mmCIF file of C-alpha atoms in Angstrom:
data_model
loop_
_atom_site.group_PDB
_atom_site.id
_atom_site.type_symbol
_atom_site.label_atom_id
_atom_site.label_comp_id
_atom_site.label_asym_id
_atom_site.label_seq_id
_atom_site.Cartn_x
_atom_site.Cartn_y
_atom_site.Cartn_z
ATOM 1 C CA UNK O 1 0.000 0.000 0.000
ATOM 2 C CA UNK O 2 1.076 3.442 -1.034
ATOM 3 C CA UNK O 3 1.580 5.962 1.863
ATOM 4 C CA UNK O 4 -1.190 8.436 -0.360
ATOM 5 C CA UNK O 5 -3.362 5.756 0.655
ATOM 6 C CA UNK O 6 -2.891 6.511 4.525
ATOM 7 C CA UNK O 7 -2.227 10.085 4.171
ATOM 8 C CA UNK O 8 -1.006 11.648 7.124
ATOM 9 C CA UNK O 9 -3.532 10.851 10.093
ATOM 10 C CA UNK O 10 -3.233 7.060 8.649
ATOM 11 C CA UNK O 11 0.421 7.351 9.280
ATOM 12 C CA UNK O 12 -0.155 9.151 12.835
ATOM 13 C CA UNK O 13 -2.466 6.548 14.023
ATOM 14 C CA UNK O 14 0.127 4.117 13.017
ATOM 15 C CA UNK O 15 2.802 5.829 14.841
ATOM 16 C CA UNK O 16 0.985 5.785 18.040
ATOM 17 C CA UNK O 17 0.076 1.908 17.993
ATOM 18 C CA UNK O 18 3.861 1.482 18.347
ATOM 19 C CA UNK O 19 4.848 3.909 20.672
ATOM 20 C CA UNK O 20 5.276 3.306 24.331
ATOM 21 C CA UNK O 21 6.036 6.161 26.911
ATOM 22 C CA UNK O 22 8.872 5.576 29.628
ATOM 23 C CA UNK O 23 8.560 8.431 31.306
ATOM 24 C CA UNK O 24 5.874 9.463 33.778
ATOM 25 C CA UNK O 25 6.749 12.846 33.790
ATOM 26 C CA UNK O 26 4.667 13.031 30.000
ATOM 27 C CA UNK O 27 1.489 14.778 30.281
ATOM 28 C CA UNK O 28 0.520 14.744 26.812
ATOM 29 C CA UNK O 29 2.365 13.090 24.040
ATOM 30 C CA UNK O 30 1.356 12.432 20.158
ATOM 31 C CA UNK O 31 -1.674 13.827 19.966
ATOM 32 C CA UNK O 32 -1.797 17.796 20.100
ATOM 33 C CA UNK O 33 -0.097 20.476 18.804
ATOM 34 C CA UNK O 34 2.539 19.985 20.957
ATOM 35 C CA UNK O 35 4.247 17.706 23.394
ATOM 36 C CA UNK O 36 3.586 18.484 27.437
ATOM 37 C CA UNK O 37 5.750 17.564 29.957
ATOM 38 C CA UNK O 38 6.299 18.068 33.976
ATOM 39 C CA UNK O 39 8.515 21.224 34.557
ATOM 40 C CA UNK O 40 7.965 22.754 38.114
ATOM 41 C CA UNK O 41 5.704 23.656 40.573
ATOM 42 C CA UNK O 42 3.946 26.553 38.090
ATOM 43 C CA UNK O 43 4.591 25.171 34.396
ATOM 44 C CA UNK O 44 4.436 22.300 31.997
ATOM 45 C CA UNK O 45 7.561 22.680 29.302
ATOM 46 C CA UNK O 46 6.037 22.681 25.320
ATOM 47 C CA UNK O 47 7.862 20.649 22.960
ATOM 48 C CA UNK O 48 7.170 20.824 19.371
ATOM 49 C CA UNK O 49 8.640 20.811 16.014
ATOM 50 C CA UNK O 50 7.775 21.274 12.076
ATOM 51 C CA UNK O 51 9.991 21.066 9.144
ATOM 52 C CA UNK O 52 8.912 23.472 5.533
ATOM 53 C CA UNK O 53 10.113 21.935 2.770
ATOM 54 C CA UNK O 54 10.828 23.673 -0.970
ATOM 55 C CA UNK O 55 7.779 22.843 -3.528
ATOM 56 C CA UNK O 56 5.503 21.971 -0.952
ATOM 57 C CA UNK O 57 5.600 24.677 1.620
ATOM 58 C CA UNK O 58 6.912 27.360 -0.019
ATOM 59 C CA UNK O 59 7.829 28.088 -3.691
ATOM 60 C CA UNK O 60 11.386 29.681 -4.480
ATOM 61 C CA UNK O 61 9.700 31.926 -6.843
ATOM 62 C CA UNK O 62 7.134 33.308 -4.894
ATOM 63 C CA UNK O 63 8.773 33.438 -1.253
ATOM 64 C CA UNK O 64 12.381 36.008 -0.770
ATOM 65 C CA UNK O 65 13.992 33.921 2.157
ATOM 66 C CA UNK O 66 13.668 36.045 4.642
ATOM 67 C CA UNK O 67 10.127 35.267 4.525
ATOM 68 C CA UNK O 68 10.936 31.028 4.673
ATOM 69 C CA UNK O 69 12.691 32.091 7.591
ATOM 70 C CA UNK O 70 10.024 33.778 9.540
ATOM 71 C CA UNK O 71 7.208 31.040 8.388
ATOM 72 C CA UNK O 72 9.611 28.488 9.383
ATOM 73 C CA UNK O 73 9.238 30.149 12.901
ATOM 74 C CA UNK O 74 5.867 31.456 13.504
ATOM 75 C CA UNK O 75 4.245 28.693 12.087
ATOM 76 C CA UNK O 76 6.219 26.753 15.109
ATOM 77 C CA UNK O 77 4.944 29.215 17.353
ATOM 78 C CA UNK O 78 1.459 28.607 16.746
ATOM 79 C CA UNK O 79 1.843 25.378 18.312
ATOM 80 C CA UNK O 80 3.222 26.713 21.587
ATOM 81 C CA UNK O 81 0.049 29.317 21.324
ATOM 82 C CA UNK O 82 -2.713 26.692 20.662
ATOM 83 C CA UNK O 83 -0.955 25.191 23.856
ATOM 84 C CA UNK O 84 -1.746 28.453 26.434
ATOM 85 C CA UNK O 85 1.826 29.073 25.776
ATOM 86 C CA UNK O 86 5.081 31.137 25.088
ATOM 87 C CA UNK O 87 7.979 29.974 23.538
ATOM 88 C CA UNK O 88 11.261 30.344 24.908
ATOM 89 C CA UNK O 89 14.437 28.195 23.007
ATOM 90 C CA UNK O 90 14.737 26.756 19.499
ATOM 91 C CA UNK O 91 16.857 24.480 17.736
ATOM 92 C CA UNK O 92 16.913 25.090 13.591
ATOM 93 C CA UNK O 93 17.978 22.495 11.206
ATOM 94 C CA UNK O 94 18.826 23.799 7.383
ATOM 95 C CA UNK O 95 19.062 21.425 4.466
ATOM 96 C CA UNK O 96 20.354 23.479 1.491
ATOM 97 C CA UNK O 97 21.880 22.328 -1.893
ATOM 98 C CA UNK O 98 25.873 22.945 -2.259
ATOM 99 C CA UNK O 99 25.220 25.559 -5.139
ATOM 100 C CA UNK O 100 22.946 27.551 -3.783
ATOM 101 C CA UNK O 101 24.064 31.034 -3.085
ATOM 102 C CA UNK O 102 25.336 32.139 0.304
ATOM 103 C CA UNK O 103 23.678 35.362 0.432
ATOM 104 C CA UNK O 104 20.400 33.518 -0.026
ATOM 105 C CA UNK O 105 21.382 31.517 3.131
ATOM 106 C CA UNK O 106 21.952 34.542 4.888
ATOM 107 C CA UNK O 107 18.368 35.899 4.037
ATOM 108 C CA UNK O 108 17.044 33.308 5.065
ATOM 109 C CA UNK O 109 18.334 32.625 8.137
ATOM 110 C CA UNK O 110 17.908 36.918 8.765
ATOM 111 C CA UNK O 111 14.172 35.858 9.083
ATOM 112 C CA UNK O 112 14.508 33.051 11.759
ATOM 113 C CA UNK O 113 16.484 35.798 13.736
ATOM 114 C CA UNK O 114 13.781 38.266 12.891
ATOM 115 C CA UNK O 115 11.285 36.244 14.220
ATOM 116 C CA UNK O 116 13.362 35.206 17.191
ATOM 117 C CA UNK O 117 14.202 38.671 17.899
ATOM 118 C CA UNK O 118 10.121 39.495 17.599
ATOM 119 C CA UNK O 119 9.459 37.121 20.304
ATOM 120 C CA UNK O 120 12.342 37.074 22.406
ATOM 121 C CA UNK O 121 13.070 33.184 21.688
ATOM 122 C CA UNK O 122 17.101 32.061 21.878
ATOM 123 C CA UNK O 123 18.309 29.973 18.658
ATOM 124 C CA UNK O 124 20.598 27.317 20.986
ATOM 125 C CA UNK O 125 21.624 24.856 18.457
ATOM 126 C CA UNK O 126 20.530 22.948 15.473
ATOM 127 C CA UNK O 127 22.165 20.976 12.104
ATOM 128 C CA UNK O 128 23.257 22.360 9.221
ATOM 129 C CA UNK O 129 22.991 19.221 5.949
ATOM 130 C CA UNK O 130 23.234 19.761 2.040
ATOM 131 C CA UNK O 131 20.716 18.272 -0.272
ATOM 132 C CA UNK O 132 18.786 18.443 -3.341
ATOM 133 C CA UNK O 133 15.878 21.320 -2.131
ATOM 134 C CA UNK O 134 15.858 23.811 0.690
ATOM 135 C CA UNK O 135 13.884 22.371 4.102
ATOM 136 C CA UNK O 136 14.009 23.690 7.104
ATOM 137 C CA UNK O 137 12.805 22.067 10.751
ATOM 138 C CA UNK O 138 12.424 23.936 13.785
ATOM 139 C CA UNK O 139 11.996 22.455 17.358
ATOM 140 C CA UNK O 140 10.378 25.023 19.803
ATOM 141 C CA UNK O 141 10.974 24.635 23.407
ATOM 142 C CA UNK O 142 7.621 26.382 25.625
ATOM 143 C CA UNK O 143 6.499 26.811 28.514
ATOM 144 C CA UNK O 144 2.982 27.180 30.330
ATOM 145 C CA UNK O 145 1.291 27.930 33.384
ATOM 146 C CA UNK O 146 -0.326 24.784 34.422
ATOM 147 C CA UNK O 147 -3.920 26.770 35.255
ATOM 148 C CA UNK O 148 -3.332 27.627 31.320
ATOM 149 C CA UNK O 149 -2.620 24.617 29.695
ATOM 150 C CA UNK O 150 -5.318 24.253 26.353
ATOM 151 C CA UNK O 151 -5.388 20.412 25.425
ATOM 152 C CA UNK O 152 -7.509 19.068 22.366
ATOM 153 C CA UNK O 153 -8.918 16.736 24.575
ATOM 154 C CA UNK O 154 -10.670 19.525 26.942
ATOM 155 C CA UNK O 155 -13.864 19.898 25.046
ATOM 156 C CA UNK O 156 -17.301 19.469 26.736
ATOM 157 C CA UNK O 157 -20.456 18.959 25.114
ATOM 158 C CA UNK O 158 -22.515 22.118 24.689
ATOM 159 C CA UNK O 159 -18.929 24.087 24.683
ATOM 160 C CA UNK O 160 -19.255 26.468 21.942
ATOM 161 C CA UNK O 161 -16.859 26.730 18.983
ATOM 162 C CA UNK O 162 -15.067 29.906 18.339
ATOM 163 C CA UNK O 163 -12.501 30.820 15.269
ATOM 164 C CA UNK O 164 -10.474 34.226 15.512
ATOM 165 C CA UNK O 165 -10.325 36.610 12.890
ATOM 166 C CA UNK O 166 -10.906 35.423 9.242
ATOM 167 C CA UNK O 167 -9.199 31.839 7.661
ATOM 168 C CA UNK O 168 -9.366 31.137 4.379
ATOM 169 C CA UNK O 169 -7.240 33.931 3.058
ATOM 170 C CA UNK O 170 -3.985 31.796 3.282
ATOM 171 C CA UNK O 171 -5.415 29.171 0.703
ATOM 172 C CA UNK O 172 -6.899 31.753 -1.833
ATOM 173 C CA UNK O 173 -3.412 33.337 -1.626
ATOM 174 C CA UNK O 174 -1.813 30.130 -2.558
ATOM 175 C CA UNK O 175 -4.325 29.685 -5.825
ATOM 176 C CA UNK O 176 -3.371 33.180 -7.015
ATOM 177 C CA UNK O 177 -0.116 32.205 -7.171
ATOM 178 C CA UNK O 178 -0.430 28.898 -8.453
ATOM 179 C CA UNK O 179 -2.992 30.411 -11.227
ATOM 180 C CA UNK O 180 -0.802 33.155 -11.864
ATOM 181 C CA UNK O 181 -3.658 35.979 -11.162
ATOM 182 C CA UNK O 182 -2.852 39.328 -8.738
ATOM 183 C CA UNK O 183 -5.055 39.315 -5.344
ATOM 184 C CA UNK O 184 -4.742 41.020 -1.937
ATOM 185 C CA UNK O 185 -5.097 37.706 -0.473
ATOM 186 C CA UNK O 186 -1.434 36.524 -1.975
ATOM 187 C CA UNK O 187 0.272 38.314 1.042
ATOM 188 C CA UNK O 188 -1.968 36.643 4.230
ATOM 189 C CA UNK O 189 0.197 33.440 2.273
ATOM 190 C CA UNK O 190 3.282 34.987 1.998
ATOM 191 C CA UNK O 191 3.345 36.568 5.513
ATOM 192 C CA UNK O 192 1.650 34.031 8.085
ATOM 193 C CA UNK O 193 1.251 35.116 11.678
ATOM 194 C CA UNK O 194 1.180 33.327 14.695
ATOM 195 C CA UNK O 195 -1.597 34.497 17.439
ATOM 196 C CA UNK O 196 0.324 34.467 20.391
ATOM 197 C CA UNK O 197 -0.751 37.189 21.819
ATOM 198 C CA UNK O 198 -4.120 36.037 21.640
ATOM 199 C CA UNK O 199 -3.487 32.935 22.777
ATOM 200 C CA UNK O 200 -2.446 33.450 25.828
ATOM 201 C CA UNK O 201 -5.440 36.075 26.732
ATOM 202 C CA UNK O 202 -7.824 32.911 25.734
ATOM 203 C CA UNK O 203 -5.929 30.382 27.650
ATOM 204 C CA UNK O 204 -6.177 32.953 31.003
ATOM 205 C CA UNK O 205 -9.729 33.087 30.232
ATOM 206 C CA UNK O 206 -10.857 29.674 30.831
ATOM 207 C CA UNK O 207 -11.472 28.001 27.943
ATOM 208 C CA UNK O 208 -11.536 24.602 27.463
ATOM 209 C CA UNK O 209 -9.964 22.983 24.262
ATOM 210 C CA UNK O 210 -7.910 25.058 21.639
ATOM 211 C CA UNK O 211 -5.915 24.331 18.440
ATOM 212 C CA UNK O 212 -4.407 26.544 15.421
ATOM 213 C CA UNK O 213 -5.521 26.824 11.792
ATOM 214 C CA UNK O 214 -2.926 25.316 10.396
ATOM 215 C CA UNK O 215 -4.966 22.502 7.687
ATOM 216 C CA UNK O 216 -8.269 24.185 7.609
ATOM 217 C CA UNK O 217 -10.692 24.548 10.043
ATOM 218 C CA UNK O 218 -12.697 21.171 9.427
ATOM 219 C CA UNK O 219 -9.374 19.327 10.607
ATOM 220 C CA UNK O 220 -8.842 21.093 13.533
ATOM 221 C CA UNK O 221 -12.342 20.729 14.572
ATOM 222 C CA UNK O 222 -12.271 16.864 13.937
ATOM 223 C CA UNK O 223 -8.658 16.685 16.318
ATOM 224 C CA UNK O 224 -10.564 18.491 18.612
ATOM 225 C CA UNK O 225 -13.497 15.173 18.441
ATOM 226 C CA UNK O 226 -11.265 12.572 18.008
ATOM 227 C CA UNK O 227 -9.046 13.494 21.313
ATOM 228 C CA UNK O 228 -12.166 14.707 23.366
ATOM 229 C CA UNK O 229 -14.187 11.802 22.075
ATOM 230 C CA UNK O 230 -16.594 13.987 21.355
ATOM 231 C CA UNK O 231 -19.132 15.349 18.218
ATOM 232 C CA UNK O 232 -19.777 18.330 16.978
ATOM 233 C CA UNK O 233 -21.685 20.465 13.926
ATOM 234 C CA UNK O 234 -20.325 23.187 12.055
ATOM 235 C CA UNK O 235 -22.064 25.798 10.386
ATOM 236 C CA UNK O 236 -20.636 26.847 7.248
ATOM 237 C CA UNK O 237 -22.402 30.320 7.095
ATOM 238 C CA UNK O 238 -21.005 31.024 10.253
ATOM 239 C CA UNK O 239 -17.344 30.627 9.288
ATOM 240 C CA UNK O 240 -15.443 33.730 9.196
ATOM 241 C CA UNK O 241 -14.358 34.453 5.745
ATOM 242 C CA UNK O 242 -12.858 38.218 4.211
ATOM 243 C CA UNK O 243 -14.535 39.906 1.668
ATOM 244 C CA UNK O 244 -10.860 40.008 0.009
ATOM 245 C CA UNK O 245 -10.849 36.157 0.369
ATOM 246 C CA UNK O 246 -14.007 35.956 -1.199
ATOM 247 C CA UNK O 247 -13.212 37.809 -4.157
ATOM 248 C CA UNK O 248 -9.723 36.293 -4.686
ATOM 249 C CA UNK O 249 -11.645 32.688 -4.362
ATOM 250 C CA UNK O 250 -13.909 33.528 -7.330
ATOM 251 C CA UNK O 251 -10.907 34.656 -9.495
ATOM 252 C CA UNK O 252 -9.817 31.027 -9.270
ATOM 253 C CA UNK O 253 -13.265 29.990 -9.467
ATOM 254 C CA UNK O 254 -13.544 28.480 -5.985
ATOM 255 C CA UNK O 255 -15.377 29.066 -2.714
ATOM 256 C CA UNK O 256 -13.592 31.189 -0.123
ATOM 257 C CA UNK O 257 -15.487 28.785 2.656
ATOM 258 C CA UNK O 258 -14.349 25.896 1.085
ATOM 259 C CA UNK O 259 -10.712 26.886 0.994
ATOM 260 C CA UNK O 260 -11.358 27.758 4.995
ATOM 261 C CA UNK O 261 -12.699 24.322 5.644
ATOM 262 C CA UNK O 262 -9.979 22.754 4.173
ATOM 263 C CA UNK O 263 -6.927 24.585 3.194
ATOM 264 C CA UNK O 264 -5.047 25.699 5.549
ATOM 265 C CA UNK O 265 -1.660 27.923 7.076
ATOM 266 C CA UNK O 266 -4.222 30.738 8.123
ATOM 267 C CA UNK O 267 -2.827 30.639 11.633
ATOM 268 C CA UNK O 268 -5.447 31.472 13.636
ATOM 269 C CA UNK O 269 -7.071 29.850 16.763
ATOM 270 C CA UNK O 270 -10.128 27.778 16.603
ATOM 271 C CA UNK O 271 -11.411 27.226 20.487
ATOM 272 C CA UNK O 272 -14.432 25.735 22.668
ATOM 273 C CA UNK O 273 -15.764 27.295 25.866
ATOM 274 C CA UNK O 274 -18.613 26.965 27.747
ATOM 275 C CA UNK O 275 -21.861 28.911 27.614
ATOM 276 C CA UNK O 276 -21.676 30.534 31.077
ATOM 277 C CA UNK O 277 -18.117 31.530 30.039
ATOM 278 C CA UNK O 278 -18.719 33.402 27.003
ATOM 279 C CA UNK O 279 -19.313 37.030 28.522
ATOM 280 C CA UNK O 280 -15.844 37.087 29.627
ATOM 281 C CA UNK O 281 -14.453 37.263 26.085
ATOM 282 C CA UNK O 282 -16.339 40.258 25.702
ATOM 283 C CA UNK O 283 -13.003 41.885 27.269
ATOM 284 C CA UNK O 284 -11.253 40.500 23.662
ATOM 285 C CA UNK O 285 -14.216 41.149 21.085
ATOM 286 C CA UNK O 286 -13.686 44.702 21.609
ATOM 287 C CA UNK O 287 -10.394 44.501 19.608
ATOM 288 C CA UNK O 288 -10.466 40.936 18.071
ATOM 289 C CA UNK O 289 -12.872 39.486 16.036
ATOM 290 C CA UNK O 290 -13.863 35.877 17.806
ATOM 291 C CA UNK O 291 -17.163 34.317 15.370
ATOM 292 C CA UNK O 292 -19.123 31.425 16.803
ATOM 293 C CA UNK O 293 -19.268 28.688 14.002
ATOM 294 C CA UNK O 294 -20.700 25.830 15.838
ATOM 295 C CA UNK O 295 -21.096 23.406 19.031
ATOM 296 C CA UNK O 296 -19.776 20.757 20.471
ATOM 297 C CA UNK O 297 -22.085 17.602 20.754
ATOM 298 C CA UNK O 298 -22.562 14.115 22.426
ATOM 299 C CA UNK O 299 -20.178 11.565 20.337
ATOM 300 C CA UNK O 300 -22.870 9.486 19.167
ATOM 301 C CA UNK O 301 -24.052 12.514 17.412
ATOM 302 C CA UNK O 302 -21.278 12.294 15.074
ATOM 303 C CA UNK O 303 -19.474 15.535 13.587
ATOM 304 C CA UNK O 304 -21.159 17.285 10.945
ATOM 305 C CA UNK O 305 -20.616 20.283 8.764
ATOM 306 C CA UNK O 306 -24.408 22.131 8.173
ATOM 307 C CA UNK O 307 -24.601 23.631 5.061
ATOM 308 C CA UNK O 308 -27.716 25.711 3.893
ATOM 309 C CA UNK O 309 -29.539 23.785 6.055
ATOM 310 C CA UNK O 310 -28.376 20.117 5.106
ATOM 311 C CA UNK O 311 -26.172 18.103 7.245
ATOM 312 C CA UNK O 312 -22.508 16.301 5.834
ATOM 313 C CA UNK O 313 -19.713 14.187 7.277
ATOM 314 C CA UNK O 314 -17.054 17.077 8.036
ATOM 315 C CA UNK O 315 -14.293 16.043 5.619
ATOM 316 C CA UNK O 316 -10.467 16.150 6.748
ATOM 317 C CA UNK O 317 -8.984 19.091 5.857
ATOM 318 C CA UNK O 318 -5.060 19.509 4.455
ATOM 319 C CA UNK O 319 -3.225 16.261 4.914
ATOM 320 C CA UNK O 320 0.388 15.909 3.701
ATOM 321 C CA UNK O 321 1.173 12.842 0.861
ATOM 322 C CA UNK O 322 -2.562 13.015 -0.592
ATOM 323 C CA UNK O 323 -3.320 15.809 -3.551
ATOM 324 C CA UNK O 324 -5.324 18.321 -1.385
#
């Protein structure tokens, strides 16, 4: 069997069957955004890691690499956010071909000290290998208050589901550029932006469960299920999309909700919290746009998208080794 058969939660699942944990100090292993394990008396330590690699996540011809080099980090980041919390250390491993030019190698690695800089994280160490196409894989070392910590598994039924800002954009950035056509929505994909600060005003909130947008919305709701064993339904009306996403959609001739559903690298937080809870955010609304798009339900009630008033199976989102 081909791995495009599994795709990458088929490979995941796989993963998990054969791991065994020897520590007891793991809170949370595979499974969320990122790893969780027993620090002190106040915080859990974050662990997580992503790699970008050339002609998949980025394009040479679109992307200078100073901007690689800050995707490479904030999309790292928004782990540690979905988490509750803040980065502090990273490690950053380069594979570049021999030829390329040094001064591109320089740009690039300006934007992971950008970034760095931007959120006060050290670079401590890392590898340096040549091969055929550029990839680069960062490993982000968090921390978070223990009151703060945001796990998948936290959602209750009757929580409500919340996304911040718009999604969307990213993807109908990506199609421009693929389709060669001009659209405002080209730099949301070119420029992605963790929500850090956001994050960590949710997490001190109370909320329950919390992930980033990082393969479409209708993933990160079903990780959200899955982990919480629970069910939900999404309304597709409800899901914040941009006029400018909208517009830049059509020129490809696609839906801006679809491409929120399932495309992904928008970056944003997607996040349950109970009814009797939902005043308090009206301290963020004020600044921050926070849309309901849906509930969380009894598992047995399954996990739904509702669309013009019909119900569908919620359909994975982005997964990496099938055509998405």
């Amino acid at each position: 069997m081909e791995i495009s058969k599994l795709g990458e939660t088929g490979l995941i699942k796989k993963i998990i069957k054969k791991t065994r944990l020897y520590s007891k100090d793991i809170v949370k292993g595979i499974g969320d955004d990122a790893a969780v394990i027993r620090y002190d008396k106040k915080h859990f330590l974050l662990l997580t890691t992503d790699t970008l690699v050339e002609d998949d996540h980025f394009n040479l011809s679109w992307f200078k690499p100073e901007r690689i080099g800050i995707k490479a980090v904030e999309s790292n980041i928004s782990d540690i956010a979905a988490m509750g919390g803040f980065p502090k250390h990273m490690l950053v491993s380069l594979t570049v071909p021999s030829k390329i030019n040094v001064n591109f190698f320089d740009k690039l690695f300006d934007g992971i000290h950008k970034a760095a800089k931007k959120h006060k994280i050290s670079i401590i160490g890392g590898n340096l290998a040549g091969g055929k196409k550029v990839s680069i894989t960062i490993s982000l070392v968090g921390l978070v208050e223990k009151k703060n910590l945001c796990l998948r598994s936290n959602a209750k039924v009757d929580d409500l589901i919340l996304v911040t800002g718009n999604i969307g954009n990213s993807r109908a950035g990506l199609e421009l550029l693929r389709n060669k056509k001009k659209g405002k929505s080209i730099d949301y994909y070119l420029n992605p932006k963790s929500r850090l600060d956001l994050s960590r005003r949710l997490a001190k909130l109370g909320i329950n469960a919390m992930e980033d947008v990082s393969d479409g919305l209708a993933s990160e709701v079903l990780n959200i299920c899955n982990e919480s064993k629970k069910g939900a339904v999404i309304s597709k009306e409800k899901i914040p999309v941009s006029k400018t996403a909208i517009k830049d959609a059509k020129r490809v001739g696609k839906d801006a909700h679809d491409y929120a559903l399932h495309g992904g690298e928008d970056y944003e937080l997607v996040f349950t919290i109970s009814k009797n809870k939902l005043k308090s955010l009206n301290k963020i609304k004020s600044r921050i746009k926070l849309t309901v798009v849906g509930k969380i339900l009894p598992k047995k009630d399954g996990i739904y998208l509702l669309d013009k008033g019909k119900k569908r199976k919620l359909k994975q989102g982005y997964e990496h080794f099938k055509d998405n």
